[in-house]
């Protein structure tokens, strides 16, 4: 059974800092991995989708990497801004079909 | 493009009442998911539809919960009768299913926050 863990659960950093959010999964047989952002009281916004054949994806200041063999993905945020404050969730889809398993998320606070 | 649209955004009801949540997926998407989010349990998949057909409803907690998808552009999640422990945020998500039934990029609605008193 796939389990997805995100560490740390919460993170507070000063504005301008580069930071890394971690996601680990127990079953390396994944189809894709998706990173989301969730603002309080809002839905989940897709940030990046990495296919199992890819090593990384980039969008603006965000870079997500995937290492299937070690069961890890990282989300790198460059030059963090107060507007980046949100909860970041990773979600893993296994090769067996449609089910996507979510981590509990990392709550990020960027101080101005 | 309009994203996934859910209604109502907020619902407050009394225990025992019927609750109906609605979802309009992104046009062209053939997969629809209903999730429930709580602080204690995080995001839980309730039911998955593919081409309007329920494929997996193993996450539906009890018979009090039911979901329908009468056409490609509309789905409902109904709770009857509602109980206080049903209080949560209910999300609808849609995607384009890929070869082999795999789900592509997931897109979520803003959610329906349900409070059962």
Coordinates of C-alpha atoms in Angstrom, one line a residue:
Chain A
X1 CA 0.0 0.0 0.0
X2 CA 1.4 3.3 -1.1
X3 CA 2.2 5.8 1.7
X4 CA 3.2 9.4 1.1
X5 CA 5.1 11.4 3.7
X6 CA 5.9 15.1 3.7
X7 CA 8.6 16.5 6.0
X8 CA 8.6 19.0 7.6
X9 CA 5.0 19.5 8.5
X10 CA 5.5 23.2 8.9
X11 CA 8.3 25.6 7.9
X12 CA 8.9 29.3 8.5
X13 CA 11.6 31.1 6.6
X14 CA 12.6 34.7 6.0
X15 CA 11.7 36.3 2.6
X16 CA 14.3 35.7 -0.1
X17 CA 15.5 32.3 1.2
X18 CA 15.7 29.4 -1.1
X19 CA 14.0 26.3 0.3
X20 CA 13.3 22.7 -0.3
X21 CA 10.1 20.7 0.6
X22 CA 10.4 17.0 0.7
X23 CA 8.0 14.2 -0.3
X24 CA 8.7 10.5 0.1
X25 CA 6.7 7.5 -1.0
X26 CA 7.0 3.8 -0.2
X27 CA 6.2 2.2 -3.5
X28 CA 8.5 3.2 -6.4
X29 CA 6.1 1.9 -9.0
X30 CA 4.5 5.3 -9.7
X31 CA 3.0 6.7 -12.9
X32 CA 3.4 10.3 -12.0
X33 CA 3.8 12.7 -9.1
X34 CA 2.0 16.1 -8.8
X35 CA 2.8 19.0 -6.5
X36 CA -0.1 21.2 -5.4
X37 CA -0.5 24.5 -3.5
X38 CA -3.4 25.1 -1.2
X39 CA -4.3 28.5 0.3
X40 CA -6.5 28.7 3.4
X41 CA -10.1 28.1 2.5
X42 CA -9.3 27.4 -1.1
X43 CA -8.9 24.4 -3.4
X44 CA -5.7 22.8 -4.6
X45 CA -3.8 24.5 -7.4
X46 CA -1.6 22.3 -9.5
X47 CA 2.0 23.5 -9.6
X48 CA 4.0 20.8 -11.4
X49 CA 3.4 17.3 -12.7
X50 CA 6.3 14.9 -13.2
X51 CA 5.9 11.8 -15.2
X52 CA 7.7 8.7 -14.0
X53 CA 10.1 8.9 -16.9
X54 CA 11.1 12.4 -16.0
X55 CA 13.7 13.6 -13.5
X56 CA 12.5 17.1 -13.0
X57 CA 10.1 19.9 -14.0
X58 CA 10.4 23.6 -13.7
X59 CA 8.0 26.5 -13.6
X60 CA 9.2 29.9 -12.8
X61 CA 10.8 29.9 -9.4
X62 CA 9.7 26.3 -8.8
X63 CA 11.6 23.2 -9.6
X64 CA 10.4 19.7 -8.7
X65 CA 12.7 16.6 -8.9
X66 CA 11.8 13.0 -8.8
X67 CA 14.0 10.0 -7.8
X68 CA 11.9 6.9 -8.1
X69 CA 14.5 4.5 -6.9
X70 CA 14.8 6.2 -3.6
X71 CA 11.1 7.1 -3.4
X72 CA 11.7 10.8 -3.1
X73 CA 10.6 14.1 -4.7
X74 CA 11.6 17.6 -3.8
X75 CA 10.1 20.9 -4.5
X76 CA 12.6 23.7 -4.7
X77 CA 11.4 27.3 -4.3
X78 CA 13.9 30.0 -5.2
X79 CA 13.9 33.4 -3.7
X80 CA 10.8 32.8 -1.5
X81 CA 8.2 35.6 -1.2
X82 CA 5.4 36.2 1.4
X83 CA 3.0 35.3 -1.3
X84 CA 4.4 31.8 -1.4
X85 CA 2.9 31.2 2.1
X86 CA 0.5 28.2 1.7
X87 CA 0.3 24.5 2.3
X88 CA 2.1 22.4 -0.3
X89 CA 1.0 18.9 -1.0
X90 CA 2.5 16.1 -3.1
X91 CA 0.4 13.4 -4.7
X92 CA 1.5 10.1 -6.1
X93 CA -0.3 8.0 -8.7
X94 CA 0.7 4.4 -8.8
X95 CA 1.0 2.3 -12.0
X96 CA -2.0 0.3 -11.1
X97 CA -4.6 2.8 -12.2
X98 CA -6.4 5.9 -11.2
X99 CA -5.8 6.3 -7.5
X100 CA -3.8 9.3 -6.3
X101 CA -2.4 9.2 -2.8
X102 CA -1.8 12.5 -1.1
X103 CA 0.7 13.5 1.5
X104 CA -0.4 15.5 4.5
X105 CA 1.3 18.6 3.2
X106 CA 3.9 21.1 4.4
X107 CA 2.6 24.4 5.7
X108 CA 5.0 27.1 4.6
X109 CA 5.2 30.6 6.1
X110 CA 7.4 33.2 4.5
X111 CA 8.1 36.2 6.7
X112 CA 8.5 39.6 5.1
Chain B
X1 CA -11.0 28.3 -19.5
X2 CA -13.3 27.8 -16.6
X3 CA -11.9 25.4 -14.0
X4 CA -13.8 22.9 -12.0
X5 CA -16.9 24.6 -10.5
X6 CA -18.5 23.5 -7.3
X7 CA -21.6 24.7 -5.4
X8 CA -22.5 25.6 -2.8
X9 CA -19.2 27.0 -1.4
X10 CA -20.6 26.9 2.1
X11 CA -23.4 24.8 3.6
X12 CA -24.6 24.8 7.1
X13 CA -27.4 22.4 8.0
X14 CA -28.8 20.5 10.9
X15 CA -28.3 16.9 11.6
X16 CA -30.7 14.7 9.7
X17 CA -31.1 17.0 6.7
X18 CA -30.3 16.1 3.2
X19 CA -27.2 17.7 1.6
X20 CA -26.5 17.9 -2.1
X21 CA -23.2 19.1 -3.4
X22 CA -22.7 19.9 -7.1
X23 CA -19.8 19.8 -9.5
X24 CA -19.1 20.8 -13.1
X25 CA -15.9 19.4 -14.3
X26 CA -13.6 20.9 -16.9
X27 CA -15.0 20.5 -20.4
X28 CA -13.3 17.6 -22.2
X29 CA -12.2 15.8 -19.0
X30 CA -13.5 12.3 -18.8
X31 CA -12.5 11.5 -15.1
X32 CA -14.2 13.0 -12.1
X33 CA -13.2 12.5 -8.4
X34 CA -14.9 13.5 -5.2
X35 CA -12.6 14.0 -2.2
X36 CA -13.2 14.9 1.4
X37 CA -10.7 16.9 3.4
X38 CA -10.5 17.1 7.2
X39 CA -7.7 18.1 9.6
X40 CA -7.6 14.6 11.1
X41 CA -7.6 12.5 7.9
X42 CA -6.3 14.8 5.2
X43 CA -7.6 14.2 1.7
X44 CA -9.7 11.1 1.2
X45 CA -10.9 9.8 -2.2
X46 CA -14.7 9.1 -1.9
X47 CA -15.6 8.0 -5.5
X48 CA -14.2 8.0 -9.0
X49 CA -16.1 8.3 -12.2
X50 CA -14.7 7.6 -15.7
X51 CA -16.9 8.5 -18.7
X52 CA -19.8 9.1 -16.3
X53 CA -19.6 5.6 -14.9
X54 CA -18.7 5.0 -11.2
X55 CA -15.5 3.0 -11.2
X56 CA -14.6 2.9 -7.5
X57 CA -16.8 4.0 -4.7
X58 CA -14.9 2.1 -2.0
X59 CA -14.1 5.4 -0.3
X60 CA -17.7 6.3 0.3
X61 CA -18.0 6.1 4.1
X62 CA -21.5 4.8 4.5
X63 CA -24.8 4.2 2.6
X64 CA -25.8 7.7 3.6
X65 CA -23.4 8.9 0.9
X66 CA -24.3 8.6 -2.8
X67 CA -23.0 10.2 -6.0
X68 CA -24.2 10.5 -9.5
X69 CA -22.9 11.7 -12.8
X70 CA -25.8 11.9 -15.2
X71 CA -23.7 13.5 -18.0
X72 CA -20.2 14.6 -18.7
X73 CA -20.7 18.0 -17.3
X74 CA -22.4 17.5 -14.0
X75 CA -22.0 15.4 -10.9
X76 CA -23.7 15.4 -7.4
X77 CA -22.7 14.1 -4.1
X78 CA -25.6 13.6 -1.7
X79 CA -25.6 12.9 2.0
X80 CA -28.9 11.7 3.5
X81 CA -29.3 11.9 6.5
X82 CA -26.4 14.2 7.4
X83 CA -24.5 13.9 10.7
X84 CA -22.1 16.2 12.5
X85 CA -19.1 13.9 11.7
X86 CA -19.8 14.6 8.0
X87 CA -18.6 18.2 8.5
X88 CA -15.6 18.7 6.2
X89 CA -14.6 20.3 2.9
X90 CA -15.7 18.3 -0.1
X91 CA -13.7 18.7 -3.2
X92 CA -14.4 17.8 -6.8
X93 CA -11.5 17.2 -9.2
X94 CA -11.4 16.3 -12.8
X95 CA -8.7 15.1 -15.3
X96 CA -8.2 13.5 -18.6
X97 CA -7.7 9.8 -18.2
X98 CA -4.7 8.5 -20.2
X99 CA -4.0 5.2 -21.8
X100 CA -4.3 2.3 -19.4
X101 CA -6.8 4.3 -17.3
X102 CA -4.2 6.4 -15.6
X103 CA -5.2 9.8 -14.4
X104 CA -3.5 12.8 -15.9
X105 CA -3.0 16.1 -14.2
X106 CA -5.7 16.6 -11.5
X107 CA -7.6 19.9 -11.4
X108 CA -9.6 20.8 -8.2
X109 CA -12.5 23.0 -7.6
X110 CA -12.7 25.5 -4.7
X111 CA -14.5 23.0 -2.5
X112 CA -17.8 23.0 -0.6
X113 CA -17.4 23.5 3.2
X114 CA -20.1 21.6 4.9
X115 CA -21.0 22.1 8.6
X116 CA -23.6 19.8 10.1
X117 CA -24.9 21.1 13.5

